[in-house]
PDB file of C-alpha atoms in Angstrom:
ATOM      1  CA  MET H   1       0.000   0.000   0.000  1.00  0.00           C
ATOM      2  CA  THR H   2       1.375   3.417  -0.928  1.00  0.00           C
ATOM      3  CA  VAL H   3       1.489   6.304   1.548  1.00  0.00           C
ATOM      4  CA  GLY H   4      -1.352   7.984  -0.331  1.00  0.00           C
ATOM      5  CA  GLU H   5      -3.485   4.836  -0.308  1.00  0.00           C
ATOM      6  CA  MET H   6      -2.844   4.406   3.411  1.00  0.00           C
ATOM      7  CA  LEU H   7      -3.828   8.005   4.173  1.00  0.00           C
ATOM      8  CA  VAL H   8      -7.020   7.765   2.123  1.00  0.00           C
ATOM      9  CA  ALA H   9      -7.867   4.484   3.911  1.00  0.00           C
ATOM     10  CA  THR H  10      -7.184   5.779   7.431  1.00  0.00           C
ATOM     11  CA  VAL H  11      -7.976   9.515   7.348  1.00  0.00           C
ATOM     12  CA  PRO H  12     -11.697  10.101   6.740  1.00  0.00           C
ATOM     13  CA  MET H  13     -11.192  13.773   5.799  1.00  0.00           C
ATOM     14  CA  ALA H  14      -8.825  12.804   2.964  1.00  0.00           C
ATOM     15  CA  ARG H  15     -11.557  10.518   1.583  1.00  0.00           C
ATOM     16  CA  THR H  16     -14.262  13.150   2.091  1.00  0.00           C
ATOM     17  CA  LEU H  17     -12.358  15.731   0.039  1.00  0.00           C
ATOM     18  CA  LYS H  18     -11.328  13.077  -2.513  1.00  0.00           C
ATOM     19  CA  LEU H  19      -7.681  14.096  -2.194  1.00  0.00           C
ATOM     20  CA  GLU H  20      -5.399  12.615  -4.853  1.00  0.00           C
ATOM     21  CA  PHE H  21      -1.904  11.677  -3.659  1.00  0.00           C
ATOM     22  CA  LEU H  22       0.196  12.147  -6.797  1.00  0.00           C
ATOM     23  CA  GLU H  23       3.681  11.767  -5.298  1.00  0.00           C
ATOM     24  CA  THR H  24       4.860  10.741  -1.846  1.00  0.00           C
ATOM     25  CA  THR H  25       8.585  10.434  -1.272  1.00  0.00           C
ATOM     26  CA  PRO H  26      10.768  11.415   1.684  1.00  0.00           C
ATOM     27  CA  GLU H  27      11.813  14.498  -0.309  1.00  0.00           C
ATOM     28  CA  ARG H  28       8.459  15.667  -1.652  1.00  0.00           C
ATOM     29  CA  ALA H  29       4.725  15.047  -1.453  1.00  0.00           C
ATOM     30  CA  VAL H  30       2.258  16.302  -4.042  1.00  0.00           C
ATOM     31  CA  VAL H  31      -1.474  16.162  -3.350  1.00  0.00           C
ATOM     32  CA  ARG H  32      -4.338  17.502  -5.471  1.00  0.00           C
ATOM     33  CA  LEU H  33      -7.776  18.722  -4.418  1.00  0.00           C
ATOM     34  CA  PRO H  34     -10.172  18.273  -7.346  1.00  0.00           C
ATOM     35  CA  ASP H  35     -12.609  21.070  -8.116  1.00  0.00           C
ATOM     36  CA  GLN H  36     -15.804  20.150  -6.247  1.00  0.00           C
ATOM     37  CA  ALA H  37     -18.781  22.495  -5.884  1.00  0.00           C
ATOM     38  CA  ASP H  38     -19.609  21.035  -2.434  1.00  0.00           C
ATOM     39  CA  TYR H  39     -16.346  22.516  -1.101  1.00  0.00           C
ATOM     40  CA  HIS H  40     -16.497  25.950  -2.751  1.00  0.00           C
ATOM     41  CA  ASN H  41     -16.466  29.258  -0.901  1.00  0.00           C
ATOM     42  CA  HIS H  42     -18.600  32.319  -1.560  1.00  0.00           C
ATOM     43  CA  VAL H  43     -16.612  33.262  -4.698  1.00  0.00           C
ATOM     44  CA  GLY H  44     -16.717  29.812  -6.315  1.00  0.00           C
ATOM     45  CA  GLY H  45     -13.224  28.539  -5.497  1.00  0.00           C
ATOM     46  CA  PRO H  46     -12.060  25.946  -2.993  1.00  0.00           C
ATOM     47  CA  HIS H  47     -12.920  26.878   0.595  1.00  0.00           C
ATOM     48  CA  ALA H  48     -10.015  27.976   2.809  1.00  0.00           C
ATOM     49  CA  GLY H  49     -10.692  25.027   5.126  1.00  0.00           C
ATOM     50  CA  ALA H  50     -10.438  22.580   2.234  1.00  0.00           C
ATOM     51  CA  MET H  51      -7.131  24.134   1.162  1.00  0.00           C
ATOM     52  CA  PHE H  52      -5.833  23.952   4.751  1.00  0.00           C
ATOM     53  CA  THR H  53      -6.752  20.255   4.842  1.00  0.00           C
ATOM     54  CA  LEU H  54      -5.101  19.709   1.458  1.00  0.00           C
ATOM     55  CA  ALA H  55      -1.838  21.303   2.605  1.00  0.00           C
ATOM     56  CA  GLU H  56      -1.850  19.572   6.003  1.00  0.00           C
ATOM     57  CA  SER H  57      -2.451  16.250   4.249  1.00  0.00           C
ATOM     58  CA  ALA H  58       0.522  16.842   1.949  1.00  0.00           C
ATOM     59  CA  SER H  59       2.661  17.566   5.007  1.00  0.00           C
ATOM     60  CA  GLY H  60       1.453  14.364   6.656  1.00  0.00           C
ATOM     61  CA  ALA H  61       2.244  12.364   3.532  1.00  0.00           C
ATOM     62  CA  ILE H  62       5.855  13.513   3.472  1.00  0.00           C
ATOM     63  CA  VAL H  63       6.198  12.835   7.211  1.00  0.00           C
ATOM     64  CA  ILE H  64       4.975   9.258   6.730  1.00  0.00           C
ATOM     65  CA  ALA H  65       7.234   8.794   3.696  1.00  0.00           C
ATOM     66  CA  ALA H  66      10.273  10.171   5.536  1.00  0.00           C
ATOM     67  CA  PHE H  67       9.715   8.614   8.951  1.00  0.00           C
ATOM     68  CA  GLY H  68       7.532   5.572   8.321  1.00  0.00           C
ATOM     69  CA  ASP H  69      10.367   3.334   9.497  1.00  0.00           C
ATOM     70  CA  GLN H  70      10.232   5.075  12.906  1.00  0.00           C
ATOM     71  CA  MET H  71       6.518   4.413  13.586  1.00  0.00           C
ATOM     72  CA  SER H  72       7.219   1.426  15.820  1.00  0.00           C
ATOM     73  CA  ARG H  73       8.872   3.755  18.327  1.00  0.00           C
ATOM     74  CA  ALA H  74       7.319   7.178  17.755  1.00  0.00           C
ATOM     75  CA  VAL H  75       4.041   8.803  16.708  1.00  0.00           C
ATOM     76  CA  PRO H  76       4.075  11.747  14.300  1.00  0.00           C
ATOM     77  CA  LEU H  77       1.975  14.678  15.515  1.00  0.00           C
ATOM     78  CA  ALA H  78       1.389  18.121  14.068  1.00  0.00           C
ATOM     79  CA  VAL H  79       2.475  20.738  16.638  1.00  0.00           C
ATOM     80  CA  LYS H  80       1.370  23.930  14.887  1.00  0.00           C
ATOM     81  CA  ALA H  81       0.469  25.268  11.470  1.00  0.00           C
ATOM     82  CA  GLU H  82       0.432  28.641   9.793  1.00  0.00           C
ATOM     83  CA  ILE H  83      -1.123  29.361   6.421  1.00  0.00           C
ATOM     84  CA  GLY H  84      -1.156  32.409   4.197  1.00  0.00           C
ATOM     85  CA  TYR H  85      -3.645  32.778   1.363  1.00  0.00           C
ATOM     86  CA  LYS H  86      -1.874  34.703  -1.444  1.00  0.00           C
ATOM     87  CA  LYS H  87      -4.158  34.702  -4.495  1.00  0.00           C
ATOM     88  CA  LEU H  88      -7.666  33.636  -5.360  1.00  0.00           C
ATOM     89  CA  ALA H  89      -7.799  29.896  -5.916  1.00  0.00           C
ATOM     90  CA  MET H  90     -10.182  28.601  -8.563  1.00  0.00           C
ATOM     91  CA  GLY H  91     -10.612  25.098  -9.913  1.00  0.00           C
ATOM     92  CA  GLU H  92      -8.392  22.283  -8.757  1.00  0.00           C
ATOM     93  CA  VAL H  93      -5.466  23.133  -6.491  1.00  0.00           C
ATOM     94  CA  THR H  94      -2.305  21.190  -5.722  1.00  0.00           C
ATOM     95  CA  ALA H  95      -0.170  21.204  -2.583  1.00  0.00           C
ATOM     96  CA  THR H  96       3.543  20.415  -2.751  1.00  0.00           C
ATOM     97  CA  ALA H  97       5.269  19.681   0.553  1.00  0.00           C
ATOM     98  CA  THR H  98       8.992  19.643   1.319  1.00  0.00           C
ATOM     99  CA  LEU H  99      10.745  18.583   4.499  1.00  0.00           C
ATOM    100  CA  GLY H 100      12.567  21.391   6.304  1.00  0.00           C
ATOM    101  CA  ARG H 101      15.265  19.339   8.076  1.00  0.00           C
ATOM    102  CA  PRO H 102      17.448  16.400   7.080  1.00  0.00           C
ATOM    103  CA  ILE H 103      15.866  13.069   8.010  1.00  0.00           C
ATOM    104  CA  ALA H 104      19.097  11.865   9.627  1.00  0.00           C
ATOM    105  CA  ASP H 105      19.150  14.866  12.009  1.00  0.00           C
ATOM    106  CA  VAL H 106      15.580  14.221  13.152  1.00  0.00           C
ATOM    107  CA  VAL H 107      16.250  10.494  13.668  1.00  0.00           C
ATOM    108  CA  ALA H 108      19.473  11.298  15.590  1.00  0.00           C
ATOM    109  CA  GLU H 109      17.456  13.426  18.029  1.00  0.00           C
ATOM    110  CA  LEU H 110      14.953  10.596  18.419  1.00  0.00           C
ATOM    111  CA  ASP H 111      17.856   8.170  19.016  1.00  0.00           C
ATOM    112  CA  ALA H 112      19.166  10.527  21.727  1.00  0.00           C
ATOM    113  CA  GLY H 113      15.840  10.264  23.570  1.00  0.00           C
ATOM    114  CA  GLN H 114      14.575  13.676  22.468  1.00  0.00           C
ATOM    115  CA  ARG H 115      11.258  14.628  20.926  1.00  0.00           C
ATOM    116  CA  PRO H 116      12.401  16.189  17.633  1.00  0.00           C
ATOM    117  CA  GLU H 117      10.464  18.922  15.864  1.00  0.00           C
ATOM    118  CA  PHE H 118      10.782  19.771  12.195  1.00  0.00           C
ATOM    119  CA  PRO H 119       8.993  22.034   9.731  1.00  0.00           C
ATOM    120  CA  VAL H 120       7.295  21.033   6.522  1.00  0.00           C
ATOM    121  CA  ALA H 121       6.791  23.799   3.947  1.00  0.00           C
ATOM    122  CA  ILE H 122       3.826  23.538   1.607  1.00  0.00           C
ATOM    123  CA  GLU H 123       3.025  25.547  -1.505  1.00  0.00           C
ATOM    124  CA  ILE H 124      -0.543  25.525  -2.887  1.00  0.00           C
ATOM    125  CA  THR H 125      -0.922  26.238  -6.603  1.00  0.00           C
ATOM    126  CA  ARG H 126      -3.695  26.580  -9.152  1.00  0.00           C
ATOM    127  CA  ALA H 127      -3.668  24.604 -12.388  1.00  0.00           C
ATOM    128  CA  ASP H 128      -2.020  27.591 -14.119  1.00  0.00           C
ATOM    129  CA  GLY H 129       0.908  27.384 -11.677  1.00  0.00           C
ATOM    130  CA  ALA H 130       0.054  30.523  -9.686  1.00  0.00           C
ATOM    131  CA  VAL H 131       0.808  30.185  -5.978  1.00  0.00           C
ATOM    132  CA  THR H 132      -2.434  30.680  -4.068  1.00  0.00           C
ATOM    133  CA  GLY H 133      -1.185  29.814  -0.605  1.00  0.00           C
ATOM    134  CA  GLU H 134       1.806  28.902   1.530  1.00  0.00           C
ATOM    135  CA  MET H 135       1.714  26.888   4.721  1.00  0.00           C
ATOM    136  CA  THR H 136       4.189  25.638   7.282  1.00  0.00           C
ATOM    137  CA  VAL H 137       3.370  22.761   9.591  1.00  0.00           C
ATOM    138  CA  VAL H 138       5.715  21.959  12.460  1.00  0.00           C
ATOM    139  CA  TRP H 139       5.678  18.242  13.251  1.00  0.00           C
ATOM    140  CA  THR H 140       7.141  16.191  16.076  1.00  0.00           C
ATOM    141  CA  LEU H 141       7.921  12.535  16.552  1.00  0.00           C
ATOM    142  CA  ARG H 142       6.625  11.702  20.022  1.00  0.00           C
ATOM    143  CA  PRO H 143       8.448   8.681  21.403  1.00  0.00           C
ATOM    144  CA  ASN H 144       6.155   5.792  22.419  1.00  0.00           C
ATOM    145  CA  GLY H 145       5.899   4.955  26.087  1.00  0.00           C
TER     146      GLY H 145
END
């Protein structure tokens, strides 16, 4: 099962919004929100809440791809998120997430008994490539037990 398939199977909101996980690697995650009238705002584009969920889901996908081998000893949790809406989004939108710290550094902190935190940067774009939003989610790996 791919990371995207796993997230769609286990995260009801990802299924509800019909998110499409196009790429999920430890270096990058790309997730698309199809244009759906049920999730439009008052101007006919995707609702801000749907775009937040899209971007947060892309960040979660890269976290699972990068740290999936650590899940037996730690749980990934979002610590905080900040989003900026830059331009009007219309039609389908795509979120591209990138990890803000080297995987080895985060795992080394976990190995040292710490609870590492790391940022994931996400860019939301329209089909024409215009950036409609930018988000940063800070994640942690909380050690089990």
